[in-house]
Short mmCIF file of C-alpha atoms and ligand atoms in Angstrom, two decimals:
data_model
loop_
_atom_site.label_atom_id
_atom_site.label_comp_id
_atom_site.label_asym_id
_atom_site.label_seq_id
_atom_site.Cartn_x
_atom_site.Cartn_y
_atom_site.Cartn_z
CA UNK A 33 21.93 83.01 123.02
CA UNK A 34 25.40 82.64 124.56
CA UNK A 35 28.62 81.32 122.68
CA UNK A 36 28.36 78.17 124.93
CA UNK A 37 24.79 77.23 123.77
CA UNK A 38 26.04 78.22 120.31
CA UNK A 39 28.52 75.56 120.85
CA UNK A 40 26.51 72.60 122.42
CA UNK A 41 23.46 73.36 120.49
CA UNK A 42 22.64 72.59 116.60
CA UNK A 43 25.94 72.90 114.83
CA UNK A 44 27.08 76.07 112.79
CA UNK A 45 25.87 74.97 109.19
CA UNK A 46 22.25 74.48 109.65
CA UNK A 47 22.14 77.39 112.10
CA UNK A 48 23.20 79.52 108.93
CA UNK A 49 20.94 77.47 106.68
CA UNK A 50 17.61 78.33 108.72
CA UNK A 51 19.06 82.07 109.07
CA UNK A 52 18.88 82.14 105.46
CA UNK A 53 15.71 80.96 104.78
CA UNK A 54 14.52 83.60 107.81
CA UNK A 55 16.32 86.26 106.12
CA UNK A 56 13.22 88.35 104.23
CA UNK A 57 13.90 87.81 101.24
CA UNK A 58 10.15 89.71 100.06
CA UNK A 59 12.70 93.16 101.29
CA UNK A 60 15.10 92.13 98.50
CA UNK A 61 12.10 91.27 96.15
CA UNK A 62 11.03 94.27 96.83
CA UNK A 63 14.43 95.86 95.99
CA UNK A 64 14.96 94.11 93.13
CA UNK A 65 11.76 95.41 91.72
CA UNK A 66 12.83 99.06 92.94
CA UNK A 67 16.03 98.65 91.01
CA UNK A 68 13.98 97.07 87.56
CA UNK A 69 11.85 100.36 87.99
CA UNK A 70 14.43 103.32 88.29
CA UNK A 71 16.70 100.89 85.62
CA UNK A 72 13.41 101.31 83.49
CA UNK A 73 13.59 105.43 83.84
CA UNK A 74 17.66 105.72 83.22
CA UNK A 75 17.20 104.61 80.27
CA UNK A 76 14.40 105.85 78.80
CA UNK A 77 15.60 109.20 79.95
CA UNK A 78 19.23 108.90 78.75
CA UNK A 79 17.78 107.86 75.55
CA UNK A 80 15.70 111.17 75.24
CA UNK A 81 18.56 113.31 76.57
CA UNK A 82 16.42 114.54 79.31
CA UNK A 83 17.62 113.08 82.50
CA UNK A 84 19.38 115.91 83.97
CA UNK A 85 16.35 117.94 83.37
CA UNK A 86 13.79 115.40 84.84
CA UNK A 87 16.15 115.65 88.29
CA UNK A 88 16.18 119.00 88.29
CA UNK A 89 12.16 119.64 87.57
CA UNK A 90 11.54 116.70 91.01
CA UNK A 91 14.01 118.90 93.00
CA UNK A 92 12.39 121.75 91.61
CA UNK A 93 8.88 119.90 93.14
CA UNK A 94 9.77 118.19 96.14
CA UNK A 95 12.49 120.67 97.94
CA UNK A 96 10.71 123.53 96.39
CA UNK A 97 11.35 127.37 98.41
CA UNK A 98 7.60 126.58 99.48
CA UNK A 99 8.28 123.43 101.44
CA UNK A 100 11.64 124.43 103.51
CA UNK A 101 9.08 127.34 104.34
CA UNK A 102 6.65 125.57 105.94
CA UNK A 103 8.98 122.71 107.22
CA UNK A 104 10.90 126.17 109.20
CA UNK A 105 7.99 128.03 110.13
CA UNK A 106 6.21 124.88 111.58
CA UNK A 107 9.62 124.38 113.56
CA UNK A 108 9.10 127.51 114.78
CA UNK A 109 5.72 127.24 115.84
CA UNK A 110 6.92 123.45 117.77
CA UNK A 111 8.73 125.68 120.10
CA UNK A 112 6.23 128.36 121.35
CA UNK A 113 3.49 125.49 120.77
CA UNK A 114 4.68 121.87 121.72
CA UNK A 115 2.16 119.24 122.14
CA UNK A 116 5.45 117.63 123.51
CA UNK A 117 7.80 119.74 125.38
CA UNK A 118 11.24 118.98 124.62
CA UNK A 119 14.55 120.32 123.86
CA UNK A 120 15.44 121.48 120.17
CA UNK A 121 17.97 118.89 120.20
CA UNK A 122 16.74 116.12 121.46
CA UNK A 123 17.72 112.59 120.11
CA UNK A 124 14.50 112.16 117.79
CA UNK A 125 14.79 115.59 116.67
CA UNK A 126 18.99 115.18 115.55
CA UNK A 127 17.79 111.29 113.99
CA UNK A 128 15.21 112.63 112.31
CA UNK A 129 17.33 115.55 110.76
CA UNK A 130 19.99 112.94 109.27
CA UNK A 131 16.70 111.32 108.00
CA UNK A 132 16.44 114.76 105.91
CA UNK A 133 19.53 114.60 104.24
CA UNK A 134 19.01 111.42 103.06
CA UNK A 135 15.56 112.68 101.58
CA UNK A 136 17.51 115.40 99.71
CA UNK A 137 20.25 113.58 98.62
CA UNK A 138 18.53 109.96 98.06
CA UNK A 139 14.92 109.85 98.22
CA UNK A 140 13.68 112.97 96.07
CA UNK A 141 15.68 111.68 92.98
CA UNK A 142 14.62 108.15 93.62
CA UNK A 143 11.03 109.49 94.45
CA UNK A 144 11.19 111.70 90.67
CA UNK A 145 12.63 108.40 88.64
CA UNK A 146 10.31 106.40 90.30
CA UNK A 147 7.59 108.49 88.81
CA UNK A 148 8.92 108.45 85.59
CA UNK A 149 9.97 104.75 85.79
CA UNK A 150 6.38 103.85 86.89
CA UNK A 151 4.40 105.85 83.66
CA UNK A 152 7.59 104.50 81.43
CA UNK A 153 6.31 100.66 81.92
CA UNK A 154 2.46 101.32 81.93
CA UNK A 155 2.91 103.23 78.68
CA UNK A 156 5.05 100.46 77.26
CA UNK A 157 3.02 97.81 78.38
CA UNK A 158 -0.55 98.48 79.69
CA UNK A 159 -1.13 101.99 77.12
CA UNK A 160 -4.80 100.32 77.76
CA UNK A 161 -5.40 102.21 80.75
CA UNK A 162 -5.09 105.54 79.47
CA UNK A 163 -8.66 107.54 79.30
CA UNK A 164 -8.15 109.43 76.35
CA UNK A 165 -11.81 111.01 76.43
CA UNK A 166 -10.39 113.39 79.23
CA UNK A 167 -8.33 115.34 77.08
CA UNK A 168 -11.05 117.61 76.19
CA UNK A 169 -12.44 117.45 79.87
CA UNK A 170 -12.48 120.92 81.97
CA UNK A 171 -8.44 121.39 83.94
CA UNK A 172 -10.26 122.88 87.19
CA UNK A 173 -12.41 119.38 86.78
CA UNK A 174 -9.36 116.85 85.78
CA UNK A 175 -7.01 118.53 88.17
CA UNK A 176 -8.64 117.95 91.66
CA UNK A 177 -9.71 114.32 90.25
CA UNK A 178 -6.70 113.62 89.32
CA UNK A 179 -5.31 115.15 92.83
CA UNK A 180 -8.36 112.86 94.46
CA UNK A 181 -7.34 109.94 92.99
CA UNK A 182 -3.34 110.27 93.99
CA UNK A 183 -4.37 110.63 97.59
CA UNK A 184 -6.65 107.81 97.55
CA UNK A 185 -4.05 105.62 95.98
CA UNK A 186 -1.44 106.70 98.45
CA UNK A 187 -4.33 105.76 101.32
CA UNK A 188 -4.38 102.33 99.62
CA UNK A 189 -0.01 102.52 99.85
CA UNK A 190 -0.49 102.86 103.01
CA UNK A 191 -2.98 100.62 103.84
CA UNK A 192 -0.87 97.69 102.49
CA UNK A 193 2.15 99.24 104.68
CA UNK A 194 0.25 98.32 107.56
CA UNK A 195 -1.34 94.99 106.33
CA UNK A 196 1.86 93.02 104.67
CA UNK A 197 4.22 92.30 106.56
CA UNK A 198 6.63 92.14 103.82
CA UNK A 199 5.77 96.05 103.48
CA UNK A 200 5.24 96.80 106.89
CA UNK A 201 8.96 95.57 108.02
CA UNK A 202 9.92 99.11 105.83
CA UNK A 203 7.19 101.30 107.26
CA UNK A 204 8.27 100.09 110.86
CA UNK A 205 11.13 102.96 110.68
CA UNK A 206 8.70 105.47 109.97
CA UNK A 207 6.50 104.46 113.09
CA UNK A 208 9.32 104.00 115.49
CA UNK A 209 9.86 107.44 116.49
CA UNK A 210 8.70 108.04 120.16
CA UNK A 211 9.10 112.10 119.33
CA UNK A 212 7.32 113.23 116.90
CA UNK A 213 8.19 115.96 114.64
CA UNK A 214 7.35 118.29 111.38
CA UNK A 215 11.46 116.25 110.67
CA UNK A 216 9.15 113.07 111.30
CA UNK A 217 8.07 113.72 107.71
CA UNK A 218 11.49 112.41 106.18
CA UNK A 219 12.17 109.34 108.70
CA UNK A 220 11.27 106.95 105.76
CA UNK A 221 12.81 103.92 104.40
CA UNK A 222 13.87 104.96 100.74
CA UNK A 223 12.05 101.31 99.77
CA UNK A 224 9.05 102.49 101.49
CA UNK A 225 8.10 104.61 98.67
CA UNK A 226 7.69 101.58 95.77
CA UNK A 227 4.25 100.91 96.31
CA UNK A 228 2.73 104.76 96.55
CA UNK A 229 4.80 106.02 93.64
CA UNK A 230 3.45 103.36 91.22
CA UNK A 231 0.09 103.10 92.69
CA UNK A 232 0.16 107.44 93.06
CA UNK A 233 1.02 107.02 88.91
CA UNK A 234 -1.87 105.07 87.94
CA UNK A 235 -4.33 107.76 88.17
CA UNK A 236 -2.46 110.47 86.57
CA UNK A 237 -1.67 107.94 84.02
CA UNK A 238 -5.48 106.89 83.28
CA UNK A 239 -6.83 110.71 83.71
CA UNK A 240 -4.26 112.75 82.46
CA UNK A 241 -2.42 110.89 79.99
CA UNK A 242 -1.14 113.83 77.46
CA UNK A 243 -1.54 116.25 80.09
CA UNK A 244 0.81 117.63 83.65
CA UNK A 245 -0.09 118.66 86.90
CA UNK A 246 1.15 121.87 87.32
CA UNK A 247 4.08 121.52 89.92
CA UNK A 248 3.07 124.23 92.33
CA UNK A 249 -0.07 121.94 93.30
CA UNK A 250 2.39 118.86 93.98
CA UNK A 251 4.34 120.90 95.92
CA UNK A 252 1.15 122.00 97.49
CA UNK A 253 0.38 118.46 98.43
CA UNK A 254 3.64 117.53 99.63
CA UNK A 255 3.27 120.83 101.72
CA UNK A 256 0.31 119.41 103.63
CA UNK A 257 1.70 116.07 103.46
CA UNK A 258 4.70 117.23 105.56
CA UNK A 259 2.92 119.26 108.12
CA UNK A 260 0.78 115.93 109.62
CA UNK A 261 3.42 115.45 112.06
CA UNK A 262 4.32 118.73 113.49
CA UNK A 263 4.67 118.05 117.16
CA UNK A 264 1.81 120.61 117.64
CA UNK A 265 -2.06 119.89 119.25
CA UNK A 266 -3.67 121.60 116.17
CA UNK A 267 -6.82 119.69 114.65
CA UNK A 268 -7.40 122.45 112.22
CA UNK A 269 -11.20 122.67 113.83
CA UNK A 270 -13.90 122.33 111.05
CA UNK A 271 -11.58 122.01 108.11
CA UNK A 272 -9.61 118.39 109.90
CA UNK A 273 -13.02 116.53 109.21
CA UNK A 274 -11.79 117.18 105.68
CA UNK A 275 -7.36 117.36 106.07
CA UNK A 276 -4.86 115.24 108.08
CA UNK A 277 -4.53 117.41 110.83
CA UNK A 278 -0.97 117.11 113.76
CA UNK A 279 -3.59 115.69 116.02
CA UNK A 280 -5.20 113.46 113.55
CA UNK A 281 -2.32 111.86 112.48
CA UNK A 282 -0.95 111.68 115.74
CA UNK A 283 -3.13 108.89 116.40
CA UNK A 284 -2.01 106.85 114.24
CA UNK A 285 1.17 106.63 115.59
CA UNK A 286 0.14 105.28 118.98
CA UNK A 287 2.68 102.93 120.58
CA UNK A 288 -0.35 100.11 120.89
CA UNK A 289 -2.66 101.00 117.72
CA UNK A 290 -1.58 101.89 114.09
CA UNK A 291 -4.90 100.86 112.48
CA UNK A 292 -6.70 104.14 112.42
CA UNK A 293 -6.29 107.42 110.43
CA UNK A 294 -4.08 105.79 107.44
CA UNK A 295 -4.95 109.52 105.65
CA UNK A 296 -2.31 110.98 103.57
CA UNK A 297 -3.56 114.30 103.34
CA UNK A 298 -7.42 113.87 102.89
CA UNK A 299 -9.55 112.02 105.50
CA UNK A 300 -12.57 110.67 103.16
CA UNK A 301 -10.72 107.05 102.49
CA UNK A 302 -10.76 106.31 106.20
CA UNK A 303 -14.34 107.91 106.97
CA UNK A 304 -15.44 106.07 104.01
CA UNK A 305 -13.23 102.21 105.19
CA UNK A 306 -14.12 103.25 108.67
CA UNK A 307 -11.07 103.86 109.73
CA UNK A 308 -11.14 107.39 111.05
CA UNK A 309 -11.00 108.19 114.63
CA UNK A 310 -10.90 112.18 115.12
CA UNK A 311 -9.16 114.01 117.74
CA UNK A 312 -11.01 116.01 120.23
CA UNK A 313 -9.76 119.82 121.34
CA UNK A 314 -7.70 119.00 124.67
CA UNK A 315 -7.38 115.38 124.35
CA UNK A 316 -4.32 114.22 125.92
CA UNK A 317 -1.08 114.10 124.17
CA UNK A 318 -0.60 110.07 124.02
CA UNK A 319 2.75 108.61 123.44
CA UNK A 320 4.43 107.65 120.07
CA UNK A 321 6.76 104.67 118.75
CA UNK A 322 6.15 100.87 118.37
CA UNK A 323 6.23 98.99 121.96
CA UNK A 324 8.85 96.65 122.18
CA UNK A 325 11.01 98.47 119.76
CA UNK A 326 11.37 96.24 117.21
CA UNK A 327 13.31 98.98 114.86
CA UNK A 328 16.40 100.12 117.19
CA UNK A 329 15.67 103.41 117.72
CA UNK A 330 17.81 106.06 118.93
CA UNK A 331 15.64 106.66 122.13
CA UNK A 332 17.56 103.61 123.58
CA UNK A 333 20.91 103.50 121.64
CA UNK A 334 24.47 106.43 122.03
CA UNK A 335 24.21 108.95 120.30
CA UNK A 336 26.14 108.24 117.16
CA UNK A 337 23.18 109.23 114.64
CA UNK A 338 24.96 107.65 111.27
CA UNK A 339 25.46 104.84 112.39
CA UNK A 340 21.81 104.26 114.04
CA UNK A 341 20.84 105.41 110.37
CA UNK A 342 22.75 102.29 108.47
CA UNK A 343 21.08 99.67 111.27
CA UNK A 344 17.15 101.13 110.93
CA UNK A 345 18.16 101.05 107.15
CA UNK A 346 19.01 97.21 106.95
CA UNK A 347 16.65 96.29 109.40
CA UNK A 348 13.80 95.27 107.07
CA UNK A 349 16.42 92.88 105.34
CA UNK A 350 17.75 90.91 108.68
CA UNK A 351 16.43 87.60 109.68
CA UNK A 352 12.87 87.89 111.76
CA UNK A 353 13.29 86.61 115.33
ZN1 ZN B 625 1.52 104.11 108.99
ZN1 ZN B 626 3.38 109.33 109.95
#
C-alpha cells in the first residue's frame, strides 16, 4: 500500500485498531504460558538450591562431546557426499549457524527448565498420573517404553505444529530453509519447543515417576534427532523403515507438501496415522523451503545474518496479511 492510499483511504486510528486485533495474539498466549512454565522451574529450583546444577546436567545432555561429534563428522561427510552441492558458506549454511548459537546460549537452558518446569506443575497438580506400579518393573523394559512414548509424544508436537495455525506460525522458521543442513537441526523458534517439552514430560512422568533416564540415551536421541537433516541422500536401507533417515525427512520439507513423514526419530507414528511416504535409493533430490516465503528468509534478503535472525524471530507475533 502506498503513503497516498494510506492517506485517502480509512483513516490512521482504525487502521491501527484492525492491526491489533490481526496481531496473533495465540503467539503471545503462547509466550505467556512459556514464561508461567520456566517461572514455575526458577523457583522451585532456587528453592532447592539446585538450579545451577540442573543447567549444568541439560548442557551436560544436550551439547554433550557426543553430539558436536556427530553434528562435525556429518559436516564432513555433506562435503564429499552432498545431496545438494553447494558451497560451505553458503547463505543457509551461515543463517543456520547463528541459529546454533542461539541453541547454545538460549534454547538448551530453556529446553532443560522447560523439562523441569513441565514435571514441577504435573507433580503439584495432576500427581494422579503417575504409575507407581512401574517402580518395580524391569529398566531394559521401562527404559525403551519410556523412550517410545517421548518420541510418540514429540510425533503428536509435531503434528499440532503442522495443524494449528497458532503453532504452525512458529514452526514456519524451521521449514523455511531452501538448503538444508545437519545446522538445519537448530533453525527453531525458541517458542517452538512448548508443546514437545510438556507433552515429551508426560510419559516420563506417568512411567518413570521416582526414576531417570540415564543421560547418555537422551543424548543418544538428540544424536539421531539432529542427523535427519544432513544434506546427504542416505535412507539408512533396511533400518529407515524403522529411523528418520536424511532422505526421509527430506520429504517433509518439500516446498508444496509438509504433511508426510512428521517422525522425530522413529517412523511407526506415521506408518501407523498413515502418514509415511519412504524415499526410494536415487530418487531425485527435490527442493526445500515454503513457496511464497512467508518467513523472510535469507535466500532473498543481504547478507546481514543478525539481523535476518531478530525478523524470522518476531515473525510469528506480526499481524497476518
Ligand atoms: Zn514440520
Ligand atoms: Zn525438519
Amino acid at each position: 500500500m502506498s503513503a497516498s492510499q494510506i492517506e485517502v483511504g480509512a483513516p490512521a486510528r482504525p487502521q491501527w485498531g484492525a492491526q491489533w486485533r490481526r496481531l496473533c495474539l495465540p503467539s503471545f498466549g503462547l509466550a505467556a504460558i512459556t514464561a508461567l512454565i520456566l517461572w514455575a522451574a526458577v523457583a522451585d529450583l532456587l528453592q532447592q538450591g539446585r538450579l545451577q546444577m540442573v543447567l549444568s546436567a541439560g548442557w551436560a545432555e544436550l551439547a554433550a562431546p557426543l553430539l558436536v561429534a556427530l553434528v562435525v563428522a556429518t559436516g564432513i561427510c555433506e562435503r564429499i557426499w552432498p545431496a545438494e552441492p553447494r558451497p560451505v558458506l553458503a547463505r543457509g549454511h551461515v543463517q543456520d549457524a547463528c541459529y546454533l548459537a542461539l541453541h547454545a546460549i538460549v534454547v538448551i537452558p530453556l529446553m532443560t527448565l522447560l523439562s523441569v518446569g513441565g514435571a514441577t506443575l504435573i507433580g503439584s497438580h495432576a500427581r494422579w498420573i503417575e504409575l507407581r506400579s512401574t517402580e518395580h518393573w524391569f529398566a531394559w523394559l521401562l527404559v525403551p517404553l519410556t523412550l517410545l512414548a517421548m518420541d510418540g509424544a514429540n510425533w503428536l508436537a509435531h503434528y499440532a505444529d503442522h495443524r494449528f495455525d497458532p503453532l504452525w506460525r512458529f514452526h514456519a522458521l524451521h521449514h523455511s530453509q531452501e538448503e538444508l543442513s545437519v545446522l538445519t537441526s537448530f533453525r527453531a523458534h525458541p517458542l517452538m519447543h512448548t508443546t514437545g517439552f510438556i507433552l515429551a514430560t508426560i510419559p516420563v512422568m506417568v512411567l518413570m515417576p521416582t526414576r531417570a533416564i540415564a543421560p547418555v540415551l537422551i543424548t543418544a536421541y538428540v544424536c539421531v534427532g539432529t542427523l535427519q537433516h544432513a544434506n546427504l541422500r542416505w535412507t539408512f536401507g533396511p533400518v529407515g523403515l524403522m529411523i528418520v533417515s536424511p532422505a526421509y525427512h527430506r520429504l517433509h520439507h518439500a516446498t508444496d507438501d509438509q504433511a508426510v513423514n512428521l517422525g522425530v526419530v522413529l517412523t511407526i507414528w506415521d506408518v501407523l496415522a498413515g502418514y509415511a511416504r519412504f524415499p526410494a535409493r536415487g530418487d531425485a533430490v527435490g527442493r526445500t523451503g515454503l513457496d511464497g516465503r512467508p518467513v523472510p528468509v535469507e535466500q532473498d534478503a543481504p547478507s546481514r545474518p543478525l539481523l535476518l535472525l531478530a525478523n524470522q524471530l518476531a515473525e510469528p507475533f506480526r499481524p497476518q496479511t
